[in-house]
CSV table of C-alpha atoms and ligand atoms in Angstrom, one decimal:
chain,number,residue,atom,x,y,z
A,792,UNK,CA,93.9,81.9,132.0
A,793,UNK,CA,92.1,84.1,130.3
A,794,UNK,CA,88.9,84.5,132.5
A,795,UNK,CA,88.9,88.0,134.1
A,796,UNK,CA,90.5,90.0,131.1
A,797,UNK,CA,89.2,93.1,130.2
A,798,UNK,CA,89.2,94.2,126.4
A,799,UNK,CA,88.1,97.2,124.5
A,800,UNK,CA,85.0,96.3,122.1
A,801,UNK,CA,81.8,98.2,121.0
A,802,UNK,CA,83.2,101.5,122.7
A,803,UNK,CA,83.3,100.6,126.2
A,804,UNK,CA,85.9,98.1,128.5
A,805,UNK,CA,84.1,94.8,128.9
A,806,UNK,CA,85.4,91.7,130.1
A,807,UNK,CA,87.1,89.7,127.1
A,808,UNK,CA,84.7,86.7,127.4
A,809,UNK,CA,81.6,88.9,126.2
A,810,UNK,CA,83.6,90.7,123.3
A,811,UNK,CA,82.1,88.5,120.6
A,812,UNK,CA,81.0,88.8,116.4
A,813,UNK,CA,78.5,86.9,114.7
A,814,UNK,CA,79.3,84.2,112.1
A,815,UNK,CA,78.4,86.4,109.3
A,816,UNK,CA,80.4,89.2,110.1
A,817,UNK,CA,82.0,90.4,106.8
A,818,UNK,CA,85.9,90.4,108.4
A,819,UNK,CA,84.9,86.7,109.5
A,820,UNK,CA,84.2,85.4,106.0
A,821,UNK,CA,86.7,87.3,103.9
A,822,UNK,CA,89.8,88.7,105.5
A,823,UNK,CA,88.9,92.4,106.0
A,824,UNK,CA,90.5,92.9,109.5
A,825,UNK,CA,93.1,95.4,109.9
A,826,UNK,CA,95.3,94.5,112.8
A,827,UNK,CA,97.8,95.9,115.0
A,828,UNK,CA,100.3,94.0,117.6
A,829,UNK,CA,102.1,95.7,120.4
A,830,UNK,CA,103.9,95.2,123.3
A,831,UNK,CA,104.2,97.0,126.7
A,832,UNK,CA,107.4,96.2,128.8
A,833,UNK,CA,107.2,96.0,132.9
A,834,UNK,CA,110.3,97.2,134.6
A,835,UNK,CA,110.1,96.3,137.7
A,836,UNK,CA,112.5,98.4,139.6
A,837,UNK,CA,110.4,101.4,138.6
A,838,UNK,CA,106.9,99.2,138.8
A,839,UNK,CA,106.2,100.6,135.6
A,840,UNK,CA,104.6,99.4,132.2
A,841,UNK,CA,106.3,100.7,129.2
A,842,UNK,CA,103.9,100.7,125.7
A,843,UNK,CA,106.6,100.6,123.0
A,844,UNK,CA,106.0,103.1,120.1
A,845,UNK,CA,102.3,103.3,121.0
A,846,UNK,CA,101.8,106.5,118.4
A,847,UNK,CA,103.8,104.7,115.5
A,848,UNK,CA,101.5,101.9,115.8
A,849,UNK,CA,98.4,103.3,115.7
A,850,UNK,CA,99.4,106.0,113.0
A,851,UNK,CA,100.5,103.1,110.7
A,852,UNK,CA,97.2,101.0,111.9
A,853,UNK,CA,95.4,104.1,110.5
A,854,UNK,CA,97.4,105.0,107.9
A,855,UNK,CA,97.1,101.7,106.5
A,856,UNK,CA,93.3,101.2,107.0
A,857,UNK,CA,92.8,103.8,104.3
A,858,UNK,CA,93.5,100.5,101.9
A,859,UNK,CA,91.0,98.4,103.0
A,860,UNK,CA,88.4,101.6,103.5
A,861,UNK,CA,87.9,100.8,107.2
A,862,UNK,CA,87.6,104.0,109.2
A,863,UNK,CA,88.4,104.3,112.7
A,864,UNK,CA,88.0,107.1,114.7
A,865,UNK,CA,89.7,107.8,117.4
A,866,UNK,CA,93.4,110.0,117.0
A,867,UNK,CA,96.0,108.0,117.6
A,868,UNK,CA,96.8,109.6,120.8
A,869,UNK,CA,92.9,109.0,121.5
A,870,UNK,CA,94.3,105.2,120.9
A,871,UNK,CA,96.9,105.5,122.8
A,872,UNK,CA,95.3,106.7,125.8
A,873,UNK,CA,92.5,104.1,125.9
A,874,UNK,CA,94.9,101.4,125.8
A,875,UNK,CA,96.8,102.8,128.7
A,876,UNK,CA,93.5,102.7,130.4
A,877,UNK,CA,92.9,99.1,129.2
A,878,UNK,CA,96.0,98.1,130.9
A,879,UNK,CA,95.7,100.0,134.5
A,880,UNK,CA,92.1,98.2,134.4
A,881,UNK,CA,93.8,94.6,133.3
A,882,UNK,CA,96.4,95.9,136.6
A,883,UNK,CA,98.9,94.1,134.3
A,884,UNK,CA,102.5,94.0,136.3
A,885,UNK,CA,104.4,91.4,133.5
A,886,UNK,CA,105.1,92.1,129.7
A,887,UNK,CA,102.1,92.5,127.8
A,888,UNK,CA,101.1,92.1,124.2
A,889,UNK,CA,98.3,94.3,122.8
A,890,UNK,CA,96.1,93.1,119.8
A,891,UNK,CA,94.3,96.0,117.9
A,892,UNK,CA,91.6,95.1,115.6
A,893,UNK,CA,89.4,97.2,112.9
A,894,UNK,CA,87.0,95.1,110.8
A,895,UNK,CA,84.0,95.2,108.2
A,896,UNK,CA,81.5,94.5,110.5
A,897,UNK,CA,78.3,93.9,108.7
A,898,UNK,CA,76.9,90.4,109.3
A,899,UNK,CA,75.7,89.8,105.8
A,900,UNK,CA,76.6,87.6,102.2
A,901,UNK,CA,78.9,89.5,99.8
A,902,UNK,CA,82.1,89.8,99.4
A,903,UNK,CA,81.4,93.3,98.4
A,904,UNK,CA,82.4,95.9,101.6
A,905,UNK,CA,80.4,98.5,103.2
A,906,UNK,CA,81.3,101.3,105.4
A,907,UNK,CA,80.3,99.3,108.2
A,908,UNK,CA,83.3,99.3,110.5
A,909,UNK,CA,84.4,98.7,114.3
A,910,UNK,CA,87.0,98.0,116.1
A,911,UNK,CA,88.4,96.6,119.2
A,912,UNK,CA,91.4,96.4,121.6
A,913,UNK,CA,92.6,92.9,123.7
A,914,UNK,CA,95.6,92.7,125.8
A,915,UNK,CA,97.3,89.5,127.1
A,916,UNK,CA,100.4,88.6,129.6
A,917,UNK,CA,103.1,87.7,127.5
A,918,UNK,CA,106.4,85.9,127.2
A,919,UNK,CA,109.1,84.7,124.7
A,920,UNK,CA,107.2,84.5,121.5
A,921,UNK,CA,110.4,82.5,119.8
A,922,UNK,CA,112.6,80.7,122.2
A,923,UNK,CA,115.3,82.5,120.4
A,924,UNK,CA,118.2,82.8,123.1
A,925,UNK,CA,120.4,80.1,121.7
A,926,UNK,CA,119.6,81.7,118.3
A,927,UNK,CA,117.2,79.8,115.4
A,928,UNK,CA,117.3,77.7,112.1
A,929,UNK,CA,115.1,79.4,109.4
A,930,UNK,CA,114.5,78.0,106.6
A,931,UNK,CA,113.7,79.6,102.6
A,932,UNK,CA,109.8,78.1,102.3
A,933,UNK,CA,108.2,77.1,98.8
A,934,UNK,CA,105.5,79.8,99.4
A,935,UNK,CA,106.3,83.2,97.9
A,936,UNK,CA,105.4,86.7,99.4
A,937,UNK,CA,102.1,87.8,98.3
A,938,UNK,CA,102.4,90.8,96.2
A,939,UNK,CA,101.3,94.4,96.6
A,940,UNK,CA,98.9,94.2,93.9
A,941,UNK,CA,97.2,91.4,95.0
A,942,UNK,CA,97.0,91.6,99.1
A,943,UNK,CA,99.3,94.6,99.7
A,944,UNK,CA,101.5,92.7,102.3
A,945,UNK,CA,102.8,96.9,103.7
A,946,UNK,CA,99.2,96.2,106.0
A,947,UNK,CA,98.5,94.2,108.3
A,948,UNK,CA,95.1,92.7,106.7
A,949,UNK,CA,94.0,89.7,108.6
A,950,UNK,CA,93.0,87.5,105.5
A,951,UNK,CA,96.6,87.7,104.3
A,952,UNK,CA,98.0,86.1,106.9
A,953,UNK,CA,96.7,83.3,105.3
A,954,UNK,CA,100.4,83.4,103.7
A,955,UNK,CA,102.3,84.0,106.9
A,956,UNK,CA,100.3,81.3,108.1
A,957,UNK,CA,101.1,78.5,105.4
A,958,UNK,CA,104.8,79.5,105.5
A,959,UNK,CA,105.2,79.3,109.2
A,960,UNK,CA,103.5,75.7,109.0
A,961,UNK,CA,105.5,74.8,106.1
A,962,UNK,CA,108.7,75.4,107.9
A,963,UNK,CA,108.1,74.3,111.4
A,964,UNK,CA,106.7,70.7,109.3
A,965,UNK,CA,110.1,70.6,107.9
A,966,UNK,CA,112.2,71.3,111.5
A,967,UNK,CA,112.7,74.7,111.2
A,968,UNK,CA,112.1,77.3,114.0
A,969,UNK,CA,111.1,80.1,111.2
A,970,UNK,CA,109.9,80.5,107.7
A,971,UNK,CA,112.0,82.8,105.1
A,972,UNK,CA,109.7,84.2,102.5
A,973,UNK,CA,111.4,85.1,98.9
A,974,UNK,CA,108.8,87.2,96.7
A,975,UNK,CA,107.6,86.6,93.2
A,976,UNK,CA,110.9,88.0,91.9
A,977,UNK,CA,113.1,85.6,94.3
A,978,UNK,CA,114.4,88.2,96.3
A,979,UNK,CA,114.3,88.1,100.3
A,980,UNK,CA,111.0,89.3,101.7
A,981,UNK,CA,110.8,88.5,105.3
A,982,UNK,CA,109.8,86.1,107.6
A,983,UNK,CA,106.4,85.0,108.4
A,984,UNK,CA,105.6,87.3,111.0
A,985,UNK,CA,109.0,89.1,111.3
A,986,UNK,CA,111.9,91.4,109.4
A,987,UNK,CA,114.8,90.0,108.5
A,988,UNK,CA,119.0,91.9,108.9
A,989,UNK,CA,121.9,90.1,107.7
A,990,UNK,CA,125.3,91.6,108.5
A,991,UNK,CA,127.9,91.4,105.2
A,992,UNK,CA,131.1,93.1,105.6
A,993,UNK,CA,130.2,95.3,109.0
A,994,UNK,CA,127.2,96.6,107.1
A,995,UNK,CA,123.7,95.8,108.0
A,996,UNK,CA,121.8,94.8,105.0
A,997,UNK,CA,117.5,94.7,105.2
A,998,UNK,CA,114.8,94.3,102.2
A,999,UNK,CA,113.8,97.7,100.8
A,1000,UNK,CA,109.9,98.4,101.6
A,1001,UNK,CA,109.4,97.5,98.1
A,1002,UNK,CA,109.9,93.9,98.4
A,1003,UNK,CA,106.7,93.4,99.6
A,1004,UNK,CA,107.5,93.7,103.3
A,1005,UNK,CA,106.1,94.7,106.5
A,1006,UNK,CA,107.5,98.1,107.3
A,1007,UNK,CA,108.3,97.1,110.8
A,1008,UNK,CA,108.1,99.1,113.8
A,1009,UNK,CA,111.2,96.9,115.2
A,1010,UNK,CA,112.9,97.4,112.2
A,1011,UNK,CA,112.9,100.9,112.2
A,1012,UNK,CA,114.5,100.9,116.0
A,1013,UNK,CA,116.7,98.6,115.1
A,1014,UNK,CA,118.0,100.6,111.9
A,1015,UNK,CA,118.6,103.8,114.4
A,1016,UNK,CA,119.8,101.8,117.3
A,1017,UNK,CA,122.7,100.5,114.7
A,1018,UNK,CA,122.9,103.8,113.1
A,1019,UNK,CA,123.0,106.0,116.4
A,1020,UNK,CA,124.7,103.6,118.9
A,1021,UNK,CA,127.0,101.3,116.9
A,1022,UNK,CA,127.8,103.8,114.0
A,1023,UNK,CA,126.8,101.2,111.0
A,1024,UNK,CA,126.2,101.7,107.7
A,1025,UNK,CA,122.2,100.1,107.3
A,1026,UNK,CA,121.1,99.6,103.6
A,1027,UNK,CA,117.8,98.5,102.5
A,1028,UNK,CA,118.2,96.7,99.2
A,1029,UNK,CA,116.9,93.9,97.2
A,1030,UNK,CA,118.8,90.7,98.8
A,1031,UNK,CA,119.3,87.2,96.8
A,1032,UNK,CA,118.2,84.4,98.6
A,1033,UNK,CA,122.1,83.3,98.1
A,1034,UNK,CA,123.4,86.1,100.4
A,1035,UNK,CA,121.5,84.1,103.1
A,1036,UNK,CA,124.4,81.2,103.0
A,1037,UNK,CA,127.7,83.8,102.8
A,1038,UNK,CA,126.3,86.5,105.5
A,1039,UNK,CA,128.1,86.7,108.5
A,1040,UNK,CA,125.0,87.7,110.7
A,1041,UNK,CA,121.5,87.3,110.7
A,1042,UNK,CA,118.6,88.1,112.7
A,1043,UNK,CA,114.7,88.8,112.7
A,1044,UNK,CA,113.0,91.5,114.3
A,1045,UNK,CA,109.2,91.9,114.7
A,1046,UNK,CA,107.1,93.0,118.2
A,1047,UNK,CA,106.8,89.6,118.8
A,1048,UNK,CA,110.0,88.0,118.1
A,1049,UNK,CA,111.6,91.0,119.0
A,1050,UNK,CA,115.6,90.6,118.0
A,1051,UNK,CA,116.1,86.6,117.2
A,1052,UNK,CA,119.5,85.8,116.2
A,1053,UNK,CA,119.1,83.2,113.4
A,1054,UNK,CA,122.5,80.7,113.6
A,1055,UNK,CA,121.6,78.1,110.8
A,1056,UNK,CA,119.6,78.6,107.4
A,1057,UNK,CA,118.6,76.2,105.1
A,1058,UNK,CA,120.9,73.4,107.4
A,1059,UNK,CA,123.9,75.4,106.6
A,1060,UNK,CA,125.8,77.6,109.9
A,1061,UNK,CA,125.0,81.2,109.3
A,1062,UNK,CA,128.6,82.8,109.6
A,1063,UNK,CA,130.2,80.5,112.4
A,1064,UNK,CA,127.3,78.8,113.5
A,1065,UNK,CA,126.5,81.1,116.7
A,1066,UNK,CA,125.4,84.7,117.5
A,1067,UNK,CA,127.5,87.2,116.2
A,1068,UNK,CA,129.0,90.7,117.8
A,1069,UNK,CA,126.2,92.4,115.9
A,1070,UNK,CA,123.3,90.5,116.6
A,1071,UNK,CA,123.8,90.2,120.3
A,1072,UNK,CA,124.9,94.0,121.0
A,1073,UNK,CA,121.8,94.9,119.0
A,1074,UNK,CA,119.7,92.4,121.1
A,1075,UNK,CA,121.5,93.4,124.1
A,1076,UNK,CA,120.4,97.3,123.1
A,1077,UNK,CA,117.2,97.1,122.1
A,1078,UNK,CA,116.6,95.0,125.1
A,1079,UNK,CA,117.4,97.5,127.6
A,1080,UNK,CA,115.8,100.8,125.0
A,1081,UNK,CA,112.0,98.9,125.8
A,1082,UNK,CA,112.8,98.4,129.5
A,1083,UNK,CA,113.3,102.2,129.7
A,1084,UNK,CA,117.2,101.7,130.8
A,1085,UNK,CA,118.7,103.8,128.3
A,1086,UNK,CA,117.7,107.4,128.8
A,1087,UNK,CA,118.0,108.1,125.1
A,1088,UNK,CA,115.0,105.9,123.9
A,1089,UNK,CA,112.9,106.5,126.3
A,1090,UNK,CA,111.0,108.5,123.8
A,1091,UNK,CA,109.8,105.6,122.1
A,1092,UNK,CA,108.0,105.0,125.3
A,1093,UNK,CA,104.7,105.1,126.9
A,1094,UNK,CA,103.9,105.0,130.8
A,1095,UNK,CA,100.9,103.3,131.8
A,1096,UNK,CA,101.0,103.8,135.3
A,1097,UNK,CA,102.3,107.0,135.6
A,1098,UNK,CA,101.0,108.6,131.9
A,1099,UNK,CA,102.7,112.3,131.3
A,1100,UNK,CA,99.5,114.8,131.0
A,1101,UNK,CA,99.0,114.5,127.1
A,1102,UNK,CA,98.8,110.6,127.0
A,1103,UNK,CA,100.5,109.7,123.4
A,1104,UNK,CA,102.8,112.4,123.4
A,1105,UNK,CA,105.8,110.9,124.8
A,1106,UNK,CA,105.1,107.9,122.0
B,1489,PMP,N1,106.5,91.2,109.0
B,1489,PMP,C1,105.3,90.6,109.2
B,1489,PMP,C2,104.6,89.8,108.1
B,1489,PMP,C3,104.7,90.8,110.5
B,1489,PMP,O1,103.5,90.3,110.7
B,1489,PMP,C4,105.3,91.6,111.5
B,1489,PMP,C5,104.7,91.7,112.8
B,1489,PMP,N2,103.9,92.8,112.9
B,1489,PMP,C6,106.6,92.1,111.2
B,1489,PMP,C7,107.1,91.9,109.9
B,1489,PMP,C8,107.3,93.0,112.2
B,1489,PMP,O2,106.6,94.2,112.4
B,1489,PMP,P1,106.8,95.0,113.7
B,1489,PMP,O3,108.2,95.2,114.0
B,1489,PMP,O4,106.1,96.3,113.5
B,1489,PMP,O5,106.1,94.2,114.8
């Protein structure tokens, strides 16, 4: 399926079979990726592909590669316009997910970096991540959060995905559709690759940044889409894992999961048991906003097909 891709490696388009790293390479052996995921939306009325937030997620890619010491080059809106291009070559007319990746690239022993960095840029056809229409069951998972002292979980570092990747095995093992991840101090975190909103008393409630989450580009549009379209008070605050089992409303959000309703936690019904008024008219929103259907977001948006003359700006 994946045969006649095209990705961006070593500086040039090649086809994604002959974008490859040695066994040794540094990232390889000891987690020092930096990582990136978006998406691009076709709307196929307009036969155009939308990039969602394209400038966001390379500013926070190379914001957030100043931890790890990895340097990459290009401007963001440099970024942004060679992934345009990486998609009119791919001729991509479905949704798309995007895969940014900076590394210490050294083949070498020791754990020890160098300033030896590259990067690259794959895109794939892409569908339902989570089949989350009827809504999901999460479930609280025994592992905690890593902490910001240890692998600052704010980045998205491939080796600690290592966590994301023991909690989302934990919890599908044990029958649930998504892992819950409390941090060392047992408040909410997130899930493993996703935000997490719960509605309590027509507010919407969300982990502050310190809790050792994410800072999600979905969460962000989500908080204005409630703030600016439904008029809700959104507060980010330290949430007990209790406040799970008397919200009325929950839901994830991440570029991949996009807005997943979540309609039973721990085996007990989240509110009544099905989507809530909330949930679904933010779904239902944020749906349309990455479609380009609502006139208002289409700032967040990036035309491949037909780019405005500076490429990035309208990111
Ligand atoms: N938390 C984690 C751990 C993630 O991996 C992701 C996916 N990037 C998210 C949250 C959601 O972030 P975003 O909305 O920027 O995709």
């Amino acid at each position: 399926m994946n045969e006649d891709l095209i990705a961006y490696f070593d500086n040039r388009y090649v086809a994604l079979r002959d974008a490859k790293v040695g066994i040794l390479t540094h990232a390889l052996n000891y987690g020092t990726g930096l990582f990136e995921g978006l998406r691009a939306y076709w709307n196929e009325r307009e036969e155009e592909l939308f990039l969602l937030r394209p400038l966001e997620h390379f500013e926070r890619w190379k914001t957030n590669s100043r931890i790890l010491r990895i340097e990459i080059p290009p401007a963001p809106e440099e970024l942004c316009r060679i992934t345009a291009e990486l998609l009119r070559r791919n001729r991509f007319r479905s949704n798309v997910y995007v895969r940014p990746l900076a590394y210490k690239s050294a083949e070498r022993i020791g754990v020890s970096p160098d300033d030896q960095d590259a990067f690259t840029i794959a895109a794939l056809p892409f569908g339902d991540y989570l089949d989350s229409a009827k809504g999901l069951h999460a479930g609280v998972v025994s592992w905690r959060r890593i902490e910001d002292n240890a692998i600052p979980g704010r980045a998205k570092i491939t080796g600690a995905y290592v966590n994301s990747a023991l909690a989302s095995d934990e919890a599908r093992r044990n029958g649930f559709d998504e892992a819950i991840f409390l941090n060392e101090d047992g408040h909410l975190a997130e899930g493993a690759s996703c935000n997490i909103f719960l509605v309590r008393g027509g507010k919407l409630i969300t982990p502050a940044a310190s809790d050792n989450i994410l800072e999600g580009i979905t969460r962000a549009c989500v908080i204005e889409l409630a703030r600016q379209e439904m008029r809700l008070e959104v507060v980010e605050r330290s949430l007990d894992r209790s406040e799970l089992y008397v919200c009325d409303e929950m839901f994830f959000t991440g570029t991949a999961v996009e807005v997943a309703p979540v309609v039973q936690v721990d085996h007990r019904p989240v509110g009544a048991g099905a989507i809530g008024p909330v949930t679904s008219r933010l779904r239902r929103i944020y749906c349309e906003a990455v479609r380009g259907q609502l006139a208002a977001y289409r700032k967040w948006l990036l035309p491949v097909y037909h780019p405005p003359e500076a490429a990035g700006k309208a990111a």
